[in-house]
CSV table of C-alpha atoms and ligand atoms in Angstrom, one decimal:
chain,number,residue,atom,x,y,z
A,1,MET,CA,-3.3,130.8,-6.9
A,2,THR,CA,-3.7,131.3,-3.0
A,3,PHE,CA,-5.8,133.4,-2.0
A,4,THR,CA,-4.4,136.4,0.9
A,5,LEU,CA,-6.5,138.1,3.1
A,6,PRO,CA,-5.8,141.5,2.4
A,7,ALA,CA,-4.9,144.3,4.4
A,8,LEU,CA,-7.5,147.0,6.0
A,9,PRO,CA,-7.6,150.5,4.3
A,10,PHE,CA,-6.9,152.1,7.3
A,11,SER,CA,-5.3,151.3,10.6
A,12,VAL,CA,-7.6,148.8,12.8
A,13,GLY,CA,-8.5,151.3,15.7
A,14,ALA,CA,-9.1,154.5,12.5
A,15,LEU,CA,-12.9,153.7,12.2
A,16,GLY,CA,-13.3,153.4,16.5
A,17,ALA,CA,-14.7,157.2,17.0
A,18,ARG,CA,-16.5,156.6,14.5
A,19,GLY,CA,-18.9,154.3,15.5
A,20,MET,CA,-16.9,150.2,14.2
A,21,CYS,CA,-14.8,149.9,17.0
A,22,GLN,CA,-11.5,147.9,17.1
A,23,GLU,CA,-12.9,144.3,18.4
A,24,THR,CA,-15.4,144.5,15.7
A,25,LEU,CA,-12.1,144.9,13.2
A,26,GLU,CA,-9.8,142.2,15.0
A,27,LEU,CA,-13.3,139.5,14.7
A,28,HIS,CA,-14.1,141.0,11.5
A,29,HIS,CA,-11.2,140.5,9.6
A,30,GLY,CA,-9.2,139.2,11.1
A,31,LYS,CA,-11.6,136.2,12.6
A,32,HIS,CA,-14.2,136.1,9.9
A,33,HIS,CA,-12.8,137.3,7.0
A,34,ASN,CA,-9.5,135.3,7.7
A,35,ALA,CA,-11.6,131.8,8.0
A,36,TYR,CA,-12.8,132.5,4.3
A,37,VAL,CA,-10.0,133.1,3.0
A,38,THR,CA,-8.5,130.1,4.0
A,39,ALA,CA,-11.2,127.8,4.0
A,40,LEU,CA,-11.5,128.8,0.1
A,41,ASN,CA,-7.6,127.6,-0.2
A,42,GLY,CA,-8.3,124.6,1.2
A,43,LEU,CA,-11.2,124.4,-1.1
A,44,VAL,CA,-8.7,125.4,-3.7
A,45,GLU,CA,-6.4,123.0,-2.9
A,46,LYS,CA,-8.9,119.4,-4.0
A,47,ASN,CA,-9.9,120.7,-6.2
A,48,ASP,CA,-8.2,121.0,-10.1
A,49,ALA,CA,-10.6,122.5,-12.3
A,50,LEU,CA,-10.2,125.8,-10.2
A,51,LYS,CA,-6.6,126.0,-10.1
A,52,GLY,CA,-5.0,128.9,-11.2
A,53,LYS,CA,-7.9,131.1,-11.5
A,54,SER,CA,-9.2,134.9,-10.4
A,55,LEU,CA,-11.3,134.7,-7.5
A,56,GLU,CA,-13.8,136.6,-9.7
A,57,GLU,CA,-13.8,133.6,-11.8
A,58,ILE,CA,-13.9,131.7,-9.0
A,59,VAL,CA,-17.2,133.4,-7.7
A,60,ARG,CA,-18.6,133.4,-11.7
A,61,LEU,CA,-18.5,130.0,-11.9
A,62,SER,CA,-19.5,128.6,-8.7
A,63,TYR,CA,-22.3,130.7,-8.6
A,64,GLY,CA,-25.6,128.6,-8.5
A,65,LYS,CA,-23.6,124.7,-9.3
A,66,GLU,CA,-25.1,122.6,-6.0
A,67,ASP,CA,-21.2,120.9,-6.2
A,68,LEU,CA,-19.9,124.0,-5.6
A,69,GLN,CA,-21.4,125.4,-3.0
A,70,ALA,CA,-19.2,125.7,-0.2
A,71,VAL,CA,-16.7,127.2,-3.5
A,72,PHE,CA,-18.9,129.4,-3.5
A,73,ASN,CA,-19.9,130.7,-0.9
A,74,ASN,CA,-16.1,131.1,0.7
A,75,ALA,CA,-15.2,132.7,-2.6
A,76,GLY,CA,-17.9,135.2,-2.4
A,77,GLN,CA,-17.3,136.2,0.9
A,78,HIS,CA,-14.1,136.7,0.1
A,79,TRP,CA,-14.8,139.1,-2.3
A,80,ASN,CA,-17.7,140.4,-0.8
A,81,HIS,CA,-15.9,141.4,2.5
A,82,SER,CA,-12.6,143.1,-0.4
A,83,VAL,CA,-15.3,145.3,-1.2
A,84,PHE,CA,-17.0,145.9,2.4
A,85,TRP,CA,-13.5,147.1,3.4
A,86,GLU,CA,-13.1,149.3,1.2
A,87,SER,CA,-16.3,151.0,1.3
A,88,LEU,CA,-15.3,152.1,5.4
A,89,SER,CA,-13.7,155.2,5.6
A,90,PRO,CA,-12.1,156.9,9.4
A,91,GLU,CA,-13.5,160.1,6.5
A,92,GLY,CA,-16.8,158.8,5.7
A,93,GLY,CA,-20.1,160.1,4.8
A,94,ALA,CA,-19.1,163.2,2.9
A,95,ILE,CA,-20.7,162.5,-1.1
A,96,PRO,CA,-19.0,163.5,-3.4
A,97,GLY,CA,-20.5,166.4,-6.2
A,98,ILE,CA,-19.9,163.7,-9.4
A,99,LEU,CA,-22.2,161.1,-6.4
A,100,GLU,CA,-24.4,163.6,-5.3
A,101,LYS,CA,-25.1,164.6,-8.8
A,102,LYS,CA,-26.2,161.5,-9.7
A,103,LEU,CA,-27.6,160.5,-6.6
A,104,VAL,CA,-30.2,163.1,-7.1
A,105,GLU,CA,-30.9,162.1,-10.7
A,106,ASP,CA,-31.6,158.3,-10.2
A,107,PHE,CA,-32.8,158.2,-6.6
A,108,GLY,CA,-34.7,162.0,-6.3
A,109,GLY,CA,-32.0,162.9,-3.5
A,110,VAL,CA,-29.5,162.0,-1.4
A,111,ASP,CA,-32.2,161.0,1.6
A,112,LYS,CA,-34.0,158.7,-1.2
A,113,PHE,CA,-31.2,157.0,-1.7
A,114,LYS,CA,-30.5,156.8,2.2
A,115,GLU,CA,-34.0,155.2,2.7
A,116,GLN,CA,-33.9,153.2,0.0
A,117,PHE,CA,-30.7,151.6,1.2
A,118,LYS,CA,-31.2,151.1,4.2
A,119,ALA,CA,-34.5,148.9,3.9
A,120,ALA,CA,-32.5,146.9,1.8
A,121,ALA,CA,-30.1,146.5,4.8
A,122,LEU,CA,-32.9,146.2,6.6
A,123,GLY,CA,-35.5,144.2,4.1
A,124,GLN,CA,-33.3,141.3,4.0
A,125,PHE,CA,-34.4,138.5,6.4
A,126,GLY,CA,-31.3,136.9,8.2
A,127,SER,CA,-27.7,137.3,6.6
A,128,GLY,CA,-27.2,139.1,4.0
A,129,TRP,CA,-25.5,142.5,1.8
A,130,ALA,CA,-26.8,145.6,1.0
A,131,TRP,CA,-25.2,147.6,-2.4
A,132,LEU,CA,-24.7,150.6,-4.2
A,133,VAL,CA,-24.0,149.0,-7.8
A,134,LEU,CA,-24.3,150.9,-11.4
A,135,ALA,CA,-27.0,148.5,-13.5
A,136,SER,CA,-26.2,148.1,-17.2
A,137,THR,CA,-29.8,151.1,-18.2
A,138,GLY,CA,-26.6,153.5,-16.9
A,139,LYS,CA,-28.7,154.1,-13.2
A,140,LEU,CA,-27.8,154.0,-9.9
A,141,LYS,CA,-29.2,151.1,-8.5
A,142,ILE,CA,-29.0,149.6,-4.7
A,143,VAL,CA,-29.9,145.9,-4.2
A,144,LYS,CA,-29.6,143.4,-1.7
A,145,THR,CA,-28.5,138.9,-1.6
A,146,PRO,CA,-28.4,137.2,0.8
A,147,ASN,CA,-25.6,135.1,2.6
A,148,ALA,CA,-22.7,135.1,0.1
A,149,SER,CA,-23.9,136.1,-2.7
A,150,THR,CA,-23.2,138.8,-4.8
A,151,PRO,CA,-24.0,141.2,-7.8
A,152,LEU,CA,-20.8,139.6,-9.4
A,153,ALA,CA,-22.0,136.4,-10.1
A,154,THR,CA,-26.0,138.2,-10.0
A,155,GLY,CA,-24.9,140.3,-12.8
A,156,GLU,CA,-27.5,143.0,-11.2
A,157,GLY,CA,-25.1,145.9,-11.5
A,158,ARG,CA,-21.2,147.4,-11.5
A,159,VAL,CA,-20.2,147.3,-8.0
A,160,LEU,CA,-19.9,150.9,-6.5
A,161,MET,CA,-20.6,149.9,-2.1
A,162,VAL,CA,-21.6,147.5,-0.1
A,163,LEU,CA,-22.4,146.7,3.3
A,164,ASP,CA,-22.6,143.5,5.4
A,165,VAL,CA,-25.6,142.8,7.8
A,166,TRP,CA,-24.6,140.3,8.7
A,167,GLU,CA,-25.1,140.3,13.0
A,168,HIS,CA,-21.3,139.5,13.0
A,169,ALA,CA,-20.8,142.8,11.4
A,170,TYR,CA,-22.9,144.6,13.5
A,171,TYR,CA,-23.3,143.0,17.4
A,172,VAL,CA,-20.3,144.0,19.1
A,173,ASP,CA,-20.7,147.9,17.9
A,174,PHE,CA,-25.0,147.7,18.4
A,175,ARG,CA,-25.5,144.6,19.7
A,176,ASN,CA,-29.1,143.6,17.7
A,177,ARG,CA,-29.7,147.6,16.3
A,178,ARG,CA,-29.3,146.8,12.7
A,179,PRO,CA,-30.8,150.2,11.9
A,180,ASP,CA,-28.3,151.9,13.7
A,181,PHE,CA,-25.8,150.2,12.4
A,182,THR,CA,-26.7,151.4,9.4
A,183,ASP,CA,-27.6,154.5,9.8
A,184,ASN,CA,-24.4,154.9,11.1
A,185,PHE,CA,-22.9,153.8,7.9
A,186,LEU,CA,-25.1,155.7,5.8
A,187,ASN,CA,-23.6,159.0,7.9
A,188,LYS,CA,-19.8,158.2,9.1
A,189,LEU,CA,-18.3,155.4,7.8
A,190,ALA,CA,-19.4,155.3,3.8
A,191,ASN,CA,-16.8,155.3,1.7
A,192,TYR,CA,-18.3,157.6,-0.8
A,193,GLU,CA,-15.1,158.9,-2.1
A,194,ASN,CA,-14.3,155.4,-3.2
A,195,ALA,CA,-18.1,154.6,-4.8
A,196,ALA,CA,-17.6,157.9,-6.3
A,197,ALA,CA,-14.0,157.2,-7.6
A,198,LYS,CA,-15.9,153.8,-9.6
A,199,LEU,CA,-18.4,155.1,-10.9
A,200,GLN,CA,-15.8,157.3,-12.4
A,201,LYS,CA,-14.3,154.6,-14.2
A,202,ALA,CA,-16.9,152.5,-14.6
B,301,MN3,MN1,-18.6,140.1,7.7
C-alpha cells in the first residue's frame, strides 16, 4: 500500500483569522507531514512484512520494536497528523451540547477540561502531542505522548481530538509561546464537532 498525504479538510488560508496562518499550514502539512508520508513509503517498500498492511496495523506492530523505530516514527506521525487536521476547524471553539455534558461529567466543567488539557500540552517536555481520548472505563481522559507516540499504539483510549505540540506547529504564529498556542487551539480552533461525532460513534 502506498500512503498518501490527506488533503486538509479546509482551505490552506482558512484558519488565518483564527491564529494559524497559511505559512504554518503550508510548512506543517505540505512539508512536515508530507515528509513523514514519503519516508514511510520508502521504509515499507524495503520491508516485505509491512507491505499491504494498513497504517493502523503498521503503527501498532512497530510500536516498541527497536528494529522498527523509524517505521514507527513515520507511521505514527502520519496517523497523528491526519487526526490533527480533523481536530481543527475554521468554526472551531464551539462545544456541542453532547460533548459539553460529558466534559462536565468527567472533568467537573469545561474550564476544568481546558485546564487539564493545557497542563498536558505544556507538561509534554520537548516534542509531542496532547490528546482527548475516551478510555476503556467510558470516561474521557487527557493524555500526552512524546515524539511520534500515540494512543493508537499505547491503548490509552479512543482518540477524539489531538493537539500537536511540536515546535513546528506553533513557531510561525506564536514563536516560543506554547501556552498561547494551546489557549488559542482550545478556544478558537478545536473542532469539538468532530470530537463529539467520534464520541457518539464510540
Ligand atoms: Mn506536526
